[in-house]
CSV table of C-alpha atoms and ligand atoms in Angstrom, one decimal:
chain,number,residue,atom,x,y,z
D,1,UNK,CA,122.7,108.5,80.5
D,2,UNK,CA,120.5,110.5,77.7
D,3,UNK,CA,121.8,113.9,77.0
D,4,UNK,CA,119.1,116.0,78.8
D,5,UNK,CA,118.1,119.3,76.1
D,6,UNK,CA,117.3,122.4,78.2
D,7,UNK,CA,114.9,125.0,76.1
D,8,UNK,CA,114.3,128.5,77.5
D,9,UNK,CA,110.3,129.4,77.1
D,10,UNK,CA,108.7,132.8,77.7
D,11,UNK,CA,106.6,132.8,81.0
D,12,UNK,CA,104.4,135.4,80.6
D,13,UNK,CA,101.6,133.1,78.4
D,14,UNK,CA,103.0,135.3,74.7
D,15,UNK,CA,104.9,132.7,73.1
D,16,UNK,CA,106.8,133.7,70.3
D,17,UNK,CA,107.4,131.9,67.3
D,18,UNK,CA,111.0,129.7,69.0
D,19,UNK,CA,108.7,129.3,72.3
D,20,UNK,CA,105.9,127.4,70.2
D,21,UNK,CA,108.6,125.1,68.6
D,22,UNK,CA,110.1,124.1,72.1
D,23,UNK,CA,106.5,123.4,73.0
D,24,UNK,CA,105.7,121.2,70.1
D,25,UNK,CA,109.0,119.3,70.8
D,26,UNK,CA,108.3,118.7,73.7
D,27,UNK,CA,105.2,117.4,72.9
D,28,UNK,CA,106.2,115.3,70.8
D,29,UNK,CA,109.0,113.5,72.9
D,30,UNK,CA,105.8,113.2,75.6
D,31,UNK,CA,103.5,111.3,72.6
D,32,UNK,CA,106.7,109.5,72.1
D,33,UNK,CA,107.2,107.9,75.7
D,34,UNK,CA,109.7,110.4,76.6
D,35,UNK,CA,110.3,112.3,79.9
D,36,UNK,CA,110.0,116.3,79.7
D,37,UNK,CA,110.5,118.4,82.6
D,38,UNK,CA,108.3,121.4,82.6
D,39,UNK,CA,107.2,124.4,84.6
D,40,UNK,CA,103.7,124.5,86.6
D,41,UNK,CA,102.5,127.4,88.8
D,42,UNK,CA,103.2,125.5,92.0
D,43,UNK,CA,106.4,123.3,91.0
D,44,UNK,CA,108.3,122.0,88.2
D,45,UNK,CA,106.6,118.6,86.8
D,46,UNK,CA,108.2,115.7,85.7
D,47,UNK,CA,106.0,114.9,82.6
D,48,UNK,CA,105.4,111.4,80.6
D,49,UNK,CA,102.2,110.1,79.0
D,50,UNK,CA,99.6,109.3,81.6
D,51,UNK,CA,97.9,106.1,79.2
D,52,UNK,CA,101.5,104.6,78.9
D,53,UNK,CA,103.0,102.3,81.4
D,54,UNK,CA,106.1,102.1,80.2
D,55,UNK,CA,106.5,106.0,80.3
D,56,UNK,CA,105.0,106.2,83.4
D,57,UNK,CA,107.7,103.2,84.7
D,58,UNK,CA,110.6,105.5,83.3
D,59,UNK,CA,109.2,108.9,85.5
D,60,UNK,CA,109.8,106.2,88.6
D,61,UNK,CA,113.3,104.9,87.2
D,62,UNK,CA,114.5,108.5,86.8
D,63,UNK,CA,113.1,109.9,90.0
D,64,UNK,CA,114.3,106.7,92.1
D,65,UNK,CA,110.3,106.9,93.6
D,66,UNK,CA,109.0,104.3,94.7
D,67,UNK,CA,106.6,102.5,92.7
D,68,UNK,CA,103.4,102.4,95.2
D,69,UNK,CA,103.5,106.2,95.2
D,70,UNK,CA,101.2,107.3,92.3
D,71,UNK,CA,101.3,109.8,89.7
D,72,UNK,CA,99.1,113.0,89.2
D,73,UNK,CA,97.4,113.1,85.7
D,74,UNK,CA,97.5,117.2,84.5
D,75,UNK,CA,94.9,117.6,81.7
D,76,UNK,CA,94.7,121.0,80.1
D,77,UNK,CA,90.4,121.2,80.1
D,78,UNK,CA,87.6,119.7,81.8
D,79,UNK,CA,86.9,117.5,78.2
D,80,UNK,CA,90.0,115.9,79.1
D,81,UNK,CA,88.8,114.7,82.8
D,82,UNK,CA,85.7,112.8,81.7
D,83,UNK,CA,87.3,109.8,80.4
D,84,UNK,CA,89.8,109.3,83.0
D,85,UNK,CA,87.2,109.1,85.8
D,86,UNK,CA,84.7,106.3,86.6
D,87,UNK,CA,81.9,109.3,88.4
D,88,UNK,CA,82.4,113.3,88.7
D,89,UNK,CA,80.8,113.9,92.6
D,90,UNK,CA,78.9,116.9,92.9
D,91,UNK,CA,81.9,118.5,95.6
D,92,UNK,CA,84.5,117.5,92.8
D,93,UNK,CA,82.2,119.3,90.0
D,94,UNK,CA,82.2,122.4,92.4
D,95,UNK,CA,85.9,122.9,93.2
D,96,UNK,CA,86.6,122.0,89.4
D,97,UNK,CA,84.6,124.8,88.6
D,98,UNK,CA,86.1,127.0,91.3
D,99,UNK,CA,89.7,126.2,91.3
D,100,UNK,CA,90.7,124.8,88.2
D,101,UNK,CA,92.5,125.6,86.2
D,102,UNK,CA,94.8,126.3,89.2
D,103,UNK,CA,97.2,124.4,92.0
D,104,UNK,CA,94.4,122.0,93.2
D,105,UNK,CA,94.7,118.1,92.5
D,106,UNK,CA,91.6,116.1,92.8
D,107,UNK,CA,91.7,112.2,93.5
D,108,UNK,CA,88.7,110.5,91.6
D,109,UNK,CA,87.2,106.5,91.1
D,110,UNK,CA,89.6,105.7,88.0
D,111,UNK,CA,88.3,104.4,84.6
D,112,UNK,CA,89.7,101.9,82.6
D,113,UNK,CA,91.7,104.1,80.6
D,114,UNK,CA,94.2,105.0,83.5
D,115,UNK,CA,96.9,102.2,83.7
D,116,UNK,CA,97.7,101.1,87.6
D,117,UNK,CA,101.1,101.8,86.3
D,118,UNK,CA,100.4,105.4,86.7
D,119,UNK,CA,98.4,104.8,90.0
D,120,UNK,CA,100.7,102.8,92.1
D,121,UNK,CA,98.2,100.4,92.0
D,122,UNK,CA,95.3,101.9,93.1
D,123,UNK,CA,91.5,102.4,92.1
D,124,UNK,CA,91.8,106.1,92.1
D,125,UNK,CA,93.2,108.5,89.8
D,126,UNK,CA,94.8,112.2,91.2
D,127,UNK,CA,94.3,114.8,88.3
D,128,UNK,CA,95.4,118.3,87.8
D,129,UNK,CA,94.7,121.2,85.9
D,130,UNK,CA,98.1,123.7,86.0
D,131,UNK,CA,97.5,127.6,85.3
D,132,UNK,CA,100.6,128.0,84.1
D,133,UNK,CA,100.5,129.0,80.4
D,134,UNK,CA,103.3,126.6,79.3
D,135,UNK,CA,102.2,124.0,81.2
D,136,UNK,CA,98.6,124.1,80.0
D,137,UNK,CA,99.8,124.5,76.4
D,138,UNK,CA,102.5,121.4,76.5
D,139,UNK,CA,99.6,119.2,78.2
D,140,UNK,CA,97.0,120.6,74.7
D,141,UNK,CA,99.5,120.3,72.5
D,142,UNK,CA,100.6,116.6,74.0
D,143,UNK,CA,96.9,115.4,73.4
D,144,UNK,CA,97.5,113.0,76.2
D,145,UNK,CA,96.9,113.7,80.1
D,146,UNK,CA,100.5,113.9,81.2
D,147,UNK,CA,101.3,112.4,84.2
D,148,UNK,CA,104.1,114.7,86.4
D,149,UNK,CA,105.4,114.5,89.7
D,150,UNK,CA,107.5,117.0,91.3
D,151,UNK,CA,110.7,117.1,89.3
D,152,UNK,CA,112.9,116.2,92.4
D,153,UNK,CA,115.2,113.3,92.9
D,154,UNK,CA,113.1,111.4,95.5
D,155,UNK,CA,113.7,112.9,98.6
D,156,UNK,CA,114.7,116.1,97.4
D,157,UNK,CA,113.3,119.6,98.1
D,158,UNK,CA,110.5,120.3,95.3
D,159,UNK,CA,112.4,122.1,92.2
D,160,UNK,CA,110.9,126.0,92.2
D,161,UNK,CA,113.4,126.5,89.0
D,162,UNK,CA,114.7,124.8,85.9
D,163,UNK,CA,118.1,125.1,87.6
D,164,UNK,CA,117.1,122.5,90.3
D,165,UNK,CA,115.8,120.1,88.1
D,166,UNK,CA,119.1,120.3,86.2
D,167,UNK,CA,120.9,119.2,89.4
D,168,UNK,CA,118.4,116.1,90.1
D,169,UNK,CA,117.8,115.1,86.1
D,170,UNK,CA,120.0,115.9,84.3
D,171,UNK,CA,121.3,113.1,82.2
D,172,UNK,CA,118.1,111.2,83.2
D,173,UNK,CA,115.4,112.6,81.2
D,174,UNK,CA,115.0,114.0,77.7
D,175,UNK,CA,114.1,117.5,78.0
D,176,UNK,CA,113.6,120.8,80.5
D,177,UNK,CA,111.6,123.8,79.7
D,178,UNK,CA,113.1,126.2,81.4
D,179,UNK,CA,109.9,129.0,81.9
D,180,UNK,CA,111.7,130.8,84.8
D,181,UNK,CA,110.7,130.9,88.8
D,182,UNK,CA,107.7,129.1,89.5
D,183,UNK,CA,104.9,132.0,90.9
D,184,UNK,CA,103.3,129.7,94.4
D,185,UNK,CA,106.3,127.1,95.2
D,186,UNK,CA,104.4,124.5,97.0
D,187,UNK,CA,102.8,121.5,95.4
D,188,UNK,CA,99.1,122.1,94.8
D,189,UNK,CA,96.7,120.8,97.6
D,190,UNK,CA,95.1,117.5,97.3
D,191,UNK,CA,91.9,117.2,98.1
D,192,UNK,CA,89.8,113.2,97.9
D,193,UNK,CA,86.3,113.9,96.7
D,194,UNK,CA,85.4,110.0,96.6
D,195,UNK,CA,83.6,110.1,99.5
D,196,UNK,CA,80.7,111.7,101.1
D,197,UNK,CA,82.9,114.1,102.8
D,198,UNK,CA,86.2,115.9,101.1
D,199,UNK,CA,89.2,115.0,102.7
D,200,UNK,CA,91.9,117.7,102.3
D,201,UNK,CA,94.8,114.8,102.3
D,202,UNK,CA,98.3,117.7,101.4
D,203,UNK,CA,97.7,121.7,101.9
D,204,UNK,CA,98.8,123.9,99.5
D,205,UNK,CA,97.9,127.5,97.9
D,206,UNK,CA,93.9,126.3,97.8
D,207,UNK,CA,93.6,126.5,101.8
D,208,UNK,CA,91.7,124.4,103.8
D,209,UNK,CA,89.5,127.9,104.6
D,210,UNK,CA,89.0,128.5,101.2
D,211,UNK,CA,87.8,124.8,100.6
D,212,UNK,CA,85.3,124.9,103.7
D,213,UNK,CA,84.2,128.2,102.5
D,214,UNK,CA,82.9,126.4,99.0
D,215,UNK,CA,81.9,123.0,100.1
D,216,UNK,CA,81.1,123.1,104.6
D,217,UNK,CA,82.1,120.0,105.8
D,218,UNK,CA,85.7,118.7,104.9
D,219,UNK,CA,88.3,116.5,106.7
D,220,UNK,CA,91.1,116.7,107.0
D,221,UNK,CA,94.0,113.2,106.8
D,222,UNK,CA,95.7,112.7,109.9
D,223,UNK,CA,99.0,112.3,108.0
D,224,UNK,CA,99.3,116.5,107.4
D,225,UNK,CA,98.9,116.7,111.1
D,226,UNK,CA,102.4,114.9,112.7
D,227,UNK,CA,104.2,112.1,111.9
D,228,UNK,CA,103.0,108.5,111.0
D,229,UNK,CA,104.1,105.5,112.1
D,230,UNK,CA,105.8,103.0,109.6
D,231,UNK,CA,103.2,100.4,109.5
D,232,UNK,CA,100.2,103.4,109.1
D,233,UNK,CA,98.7,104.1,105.6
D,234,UNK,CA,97.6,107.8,104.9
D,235,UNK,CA,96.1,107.9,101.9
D,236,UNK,CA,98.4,109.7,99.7
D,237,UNK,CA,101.0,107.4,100.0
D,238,UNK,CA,103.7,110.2,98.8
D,239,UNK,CA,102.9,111.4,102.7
D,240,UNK,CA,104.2,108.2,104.4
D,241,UNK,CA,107.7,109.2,102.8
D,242,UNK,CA,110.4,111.6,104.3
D,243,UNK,CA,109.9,114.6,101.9
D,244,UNK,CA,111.5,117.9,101.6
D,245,UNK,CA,114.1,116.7,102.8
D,246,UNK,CA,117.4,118.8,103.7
D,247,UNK,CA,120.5,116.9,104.4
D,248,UNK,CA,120.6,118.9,107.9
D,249,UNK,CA,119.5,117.9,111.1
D,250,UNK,CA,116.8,120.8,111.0
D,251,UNK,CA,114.6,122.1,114.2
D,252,UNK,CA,112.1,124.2,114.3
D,253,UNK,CA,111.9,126.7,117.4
D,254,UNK,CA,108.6,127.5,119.1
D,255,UNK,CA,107.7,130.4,121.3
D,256,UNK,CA,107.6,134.0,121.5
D,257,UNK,CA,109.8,135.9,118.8
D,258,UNK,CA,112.6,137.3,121.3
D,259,UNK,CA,112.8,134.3,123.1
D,260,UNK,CA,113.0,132.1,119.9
D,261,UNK,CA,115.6,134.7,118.8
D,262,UNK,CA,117.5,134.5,121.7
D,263,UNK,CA,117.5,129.9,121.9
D,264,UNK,CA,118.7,130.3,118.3
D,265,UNK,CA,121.5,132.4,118.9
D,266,UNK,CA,122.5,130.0,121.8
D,267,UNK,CA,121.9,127.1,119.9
D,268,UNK,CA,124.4,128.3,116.4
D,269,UNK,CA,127.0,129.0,119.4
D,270,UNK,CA,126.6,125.6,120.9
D,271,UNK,CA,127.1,123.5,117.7
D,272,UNK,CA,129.6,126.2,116.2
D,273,UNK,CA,132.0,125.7,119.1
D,274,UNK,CA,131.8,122.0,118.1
D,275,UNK,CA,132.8,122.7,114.8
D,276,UNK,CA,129.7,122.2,112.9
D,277,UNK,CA,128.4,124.5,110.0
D,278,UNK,CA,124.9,125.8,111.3
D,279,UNK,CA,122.2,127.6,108.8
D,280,UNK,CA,119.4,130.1,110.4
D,281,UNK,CA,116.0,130.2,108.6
D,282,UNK,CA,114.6,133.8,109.7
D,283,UNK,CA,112.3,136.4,108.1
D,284,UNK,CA,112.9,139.7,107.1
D,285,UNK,CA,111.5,141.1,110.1
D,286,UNK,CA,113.7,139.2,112.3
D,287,UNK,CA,117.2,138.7,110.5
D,288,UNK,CA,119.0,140.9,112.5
D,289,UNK,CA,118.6,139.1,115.6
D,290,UNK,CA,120.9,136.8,114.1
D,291,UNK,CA,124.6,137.6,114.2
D,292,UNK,CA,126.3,134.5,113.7
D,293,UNK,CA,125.5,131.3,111.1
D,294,UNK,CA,124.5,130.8,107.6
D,295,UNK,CA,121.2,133.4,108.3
D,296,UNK,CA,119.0,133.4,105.2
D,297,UNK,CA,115.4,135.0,105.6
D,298,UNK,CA,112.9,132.4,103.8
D,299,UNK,CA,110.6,135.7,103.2
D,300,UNK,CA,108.6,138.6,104.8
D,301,UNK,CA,106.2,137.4,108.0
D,302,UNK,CA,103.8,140.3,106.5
D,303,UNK,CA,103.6,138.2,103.1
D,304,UNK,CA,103.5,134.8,103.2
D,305,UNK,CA,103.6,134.1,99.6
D,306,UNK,CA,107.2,135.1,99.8
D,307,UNK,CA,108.0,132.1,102.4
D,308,UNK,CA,106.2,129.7,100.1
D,309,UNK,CA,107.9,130.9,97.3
D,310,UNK,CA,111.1,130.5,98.7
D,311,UNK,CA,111.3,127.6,100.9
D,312,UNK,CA,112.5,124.9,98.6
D,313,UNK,CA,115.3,126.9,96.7
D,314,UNK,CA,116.4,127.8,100.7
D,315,UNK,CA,116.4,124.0,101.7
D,316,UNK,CA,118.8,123.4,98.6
D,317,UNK,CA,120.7,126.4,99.3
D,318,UNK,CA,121.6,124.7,103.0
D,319,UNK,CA,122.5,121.6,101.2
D,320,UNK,CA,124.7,123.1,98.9
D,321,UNK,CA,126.3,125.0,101.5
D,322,UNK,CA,127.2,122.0,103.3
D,323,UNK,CA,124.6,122.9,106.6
D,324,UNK,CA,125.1,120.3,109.4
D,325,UNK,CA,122.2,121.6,111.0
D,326,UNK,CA,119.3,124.4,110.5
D,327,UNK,CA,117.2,126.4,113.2
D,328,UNK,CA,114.4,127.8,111.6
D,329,UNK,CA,111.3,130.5,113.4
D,330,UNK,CA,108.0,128.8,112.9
D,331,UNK,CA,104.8,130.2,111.1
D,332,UNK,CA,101.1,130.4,112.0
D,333,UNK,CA,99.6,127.5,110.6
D,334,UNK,CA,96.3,129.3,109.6
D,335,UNK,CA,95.8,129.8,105.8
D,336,UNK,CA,98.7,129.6,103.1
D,337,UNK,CA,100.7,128.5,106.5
D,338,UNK,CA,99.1,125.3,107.0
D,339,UNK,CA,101.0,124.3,103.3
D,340,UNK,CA,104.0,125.9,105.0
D,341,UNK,CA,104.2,124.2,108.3
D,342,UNK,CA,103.5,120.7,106.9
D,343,UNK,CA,106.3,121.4,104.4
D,344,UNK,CA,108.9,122.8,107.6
D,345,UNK,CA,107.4,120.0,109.9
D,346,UNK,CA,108.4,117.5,107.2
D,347,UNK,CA,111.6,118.5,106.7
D,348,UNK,CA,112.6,119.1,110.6
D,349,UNK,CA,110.9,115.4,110.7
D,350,UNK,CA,108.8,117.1,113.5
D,351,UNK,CA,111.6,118.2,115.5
D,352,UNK,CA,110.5,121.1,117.1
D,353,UNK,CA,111.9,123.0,120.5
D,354,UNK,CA,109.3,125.1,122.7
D,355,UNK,CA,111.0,128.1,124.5
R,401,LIG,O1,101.7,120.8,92.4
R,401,LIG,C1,101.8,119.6,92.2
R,401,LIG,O2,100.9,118.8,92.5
R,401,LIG,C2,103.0,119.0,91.4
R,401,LIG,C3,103.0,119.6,90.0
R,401,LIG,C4,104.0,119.1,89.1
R,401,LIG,O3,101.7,119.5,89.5
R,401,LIG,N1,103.0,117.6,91.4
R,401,LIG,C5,103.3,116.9,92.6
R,401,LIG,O4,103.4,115.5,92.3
R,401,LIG,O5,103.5,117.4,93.6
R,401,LIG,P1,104.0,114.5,93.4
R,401,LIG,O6,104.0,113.2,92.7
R,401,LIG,O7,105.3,115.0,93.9
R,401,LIG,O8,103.0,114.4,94.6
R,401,LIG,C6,101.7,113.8,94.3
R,401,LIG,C7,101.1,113.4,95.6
R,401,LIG,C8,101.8,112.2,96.3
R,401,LIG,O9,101.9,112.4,97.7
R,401,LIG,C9,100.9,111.0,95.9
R,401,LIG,O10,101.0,110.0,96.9
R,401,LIG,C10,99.5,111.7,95.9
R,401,LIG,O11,99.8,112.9,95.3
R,401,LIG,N2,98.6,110.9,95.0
R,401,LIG,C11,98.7,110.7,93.7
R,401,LIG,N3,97.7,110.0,93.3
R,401,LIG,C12,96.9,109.7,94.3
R,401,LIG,C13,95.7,108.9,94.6
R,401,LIG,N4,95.1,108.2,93.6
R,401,LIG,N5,95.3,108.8,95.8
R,401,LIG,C14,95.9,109.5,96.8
R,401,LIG,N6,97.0,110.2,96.7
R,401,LIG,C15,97.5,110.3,95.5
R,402,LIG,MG1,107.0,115.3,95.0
């Protein structure tokens, strides 16, 4: 046990004078092979020094991750990307120009410099470059790339707030910045530029339209599109795991909206009667179909940014509620809802129910 510090820091990008000592802190526990949890614009991070091993090792050993699944290096300008990649391809050059800095990860041919500590072992390196003001200044002020995943216990819902890191980490790491609600609320998309042809291989806020507008031609990894079998190997191994995942039995109900209205209402009845404690996920167009159950709207169906925003804290809300199972209305999977589906699908575990 380490007695975990949580420091408040302004999220607006004007740091006052107690804001830039938190930050230098923090810094210095990351130069020092410490762990410091920190606010990003799509999740909280989980940040160590990207060169060290042993730091890297402890991000694993707090997370309980396991060790194949590797690490995403954030750097806080493009400077900082050059000697952590072995070649910059002309379709990685582009959307670093385009996106960065902002919630898309690019997976390069590693150099030397990157341990396969932080890699899980592989030749490739996945790196970052956060928007968020706090983010980008702990990462400058660091002088190291800092290598951050998601600052979840493994298998838990992504944290979208300091508050949910405190319930994973706390006592496990050293530090949490606590810079308020997170603005997306989905991890950022990863796309592999290492071949001729991108391969979008997690959707996030960067959609796959938005990436074929820029660049034509890009594929997309079978692993976003249903489940894979144990043995197969998508090729960001942190897909092969069951993610996002609520302690429910969750479902997700297909079909028109009154008829998906109407198999929800049967199905809370159905497991109520049995004695079970059943959540709803609905919108706030639709939540008044819903007169029984723990009914929570996830956000508006005329702003999408709202489900994103909230789909995580809802999960944990159903865990802490104690949900046996969860029904939840399905999205279009065009756009930001491609990131949101995959997220839904991966909790349900691809249970879904066509009415
Ligand atoms: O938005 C985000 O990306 C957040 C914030 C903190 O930046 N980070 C995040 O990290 O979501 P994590 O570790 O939870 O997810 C990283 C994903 C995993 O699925 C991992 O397998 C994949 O990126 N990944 C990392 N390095 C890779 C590589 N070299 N090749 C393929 N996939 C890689
Ligand atoms: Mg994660």
């Amino acid at each position: 046990m380490v007695k975990t510090e949580i420091w408040k820091i302004s999220d607006s990008g004007h740091f006052t004078q107690e804001d830039r000592k938190h930050l230098r802190g923090a810094a210095d526990i990351i130069r020092g092979g410490g762990l410091v949890a920190f606010p990003t614009e799509t999740v909280y991070g989980l940040g160590a020094n990207a060169l060290d091993e042993r730091a890297a090792a402890k991000i694993y050993e707090a997370k309980g991750r396991p060790s194949d699944n590797p690490l995403i290096a954030h750097i806080s300008s493009l400077e900082e990307l050059e000697p952590l990649i072995a070649r910059f391809p002309e379709a990685g050059r582009r959307l670093a120009e385009t996106f960065w800095p902002g919630p898309v990860t690019l997976i390069f041919e590693k150099s030397g410099r990157v341990p396969y500590g932080t890699t899980g072992g592989l030749k490739t390196v996945a790196v970052r470059m956060p928007s968020d003001p706090a983010a980008a200044e702990l990462i400058r002020l660091s002088g190291v790339p800092v290598a951050a995943p998601s600052a979840n216990l493994s298998g838990r819902p992504s944290p979208t707030r300091a508050e949910h890191v405190r319930q994973d980490l706390d006592g496990r790491i050293d530090l949490i910045l606590d810079g308020g609600p997170v603005g997306i609320g989905l991890e950022s998309t990863i796309v592999d530029v290492t071949e001729e042809i991108p391969v979008l291989l997690r959707p996030g806020a960067i959609t796959m339209e938005m990436l074929r507008e820029l660049l034509g031609e890009v594929r997309i990894d079978p692993a976003i599109l249903g489940p894979v079998g144990a043995d197969a190997r998508p090729r960001a191994p942190g897909m092969k795991y069951r993610h996002y995942a609520p302690r429910a039995e969750m479902t997700l109900v297909e079909g028109g909206s009154a008829a998906v209205a109407s198999r929800i209402r049967e199905l809370v009845d159905e497991r109520q009667k049995q004695g079970y404690t059943v959540g709803v996920i609905c919108t706030d167009e639709t939540k008044e179909s819903y007169p029984r159950g723990l009914v929570r709207s996830i956000g508006a169906r005329s702003d999408e940014r709202s489900v994103a925003r909230n789909l995580y804290a809802l999960l944990r809300e159903f865990d802490d509620l104690g949900a046996d199972y969860i029904y939840s209305e399905k999205f279009s999977d065009e756009r930001l809802g491609q990131a949101i589906m995959n997220r839904l699908n991966k909790a349900a575990g691809y249970r879904v129910l066509k009415v």
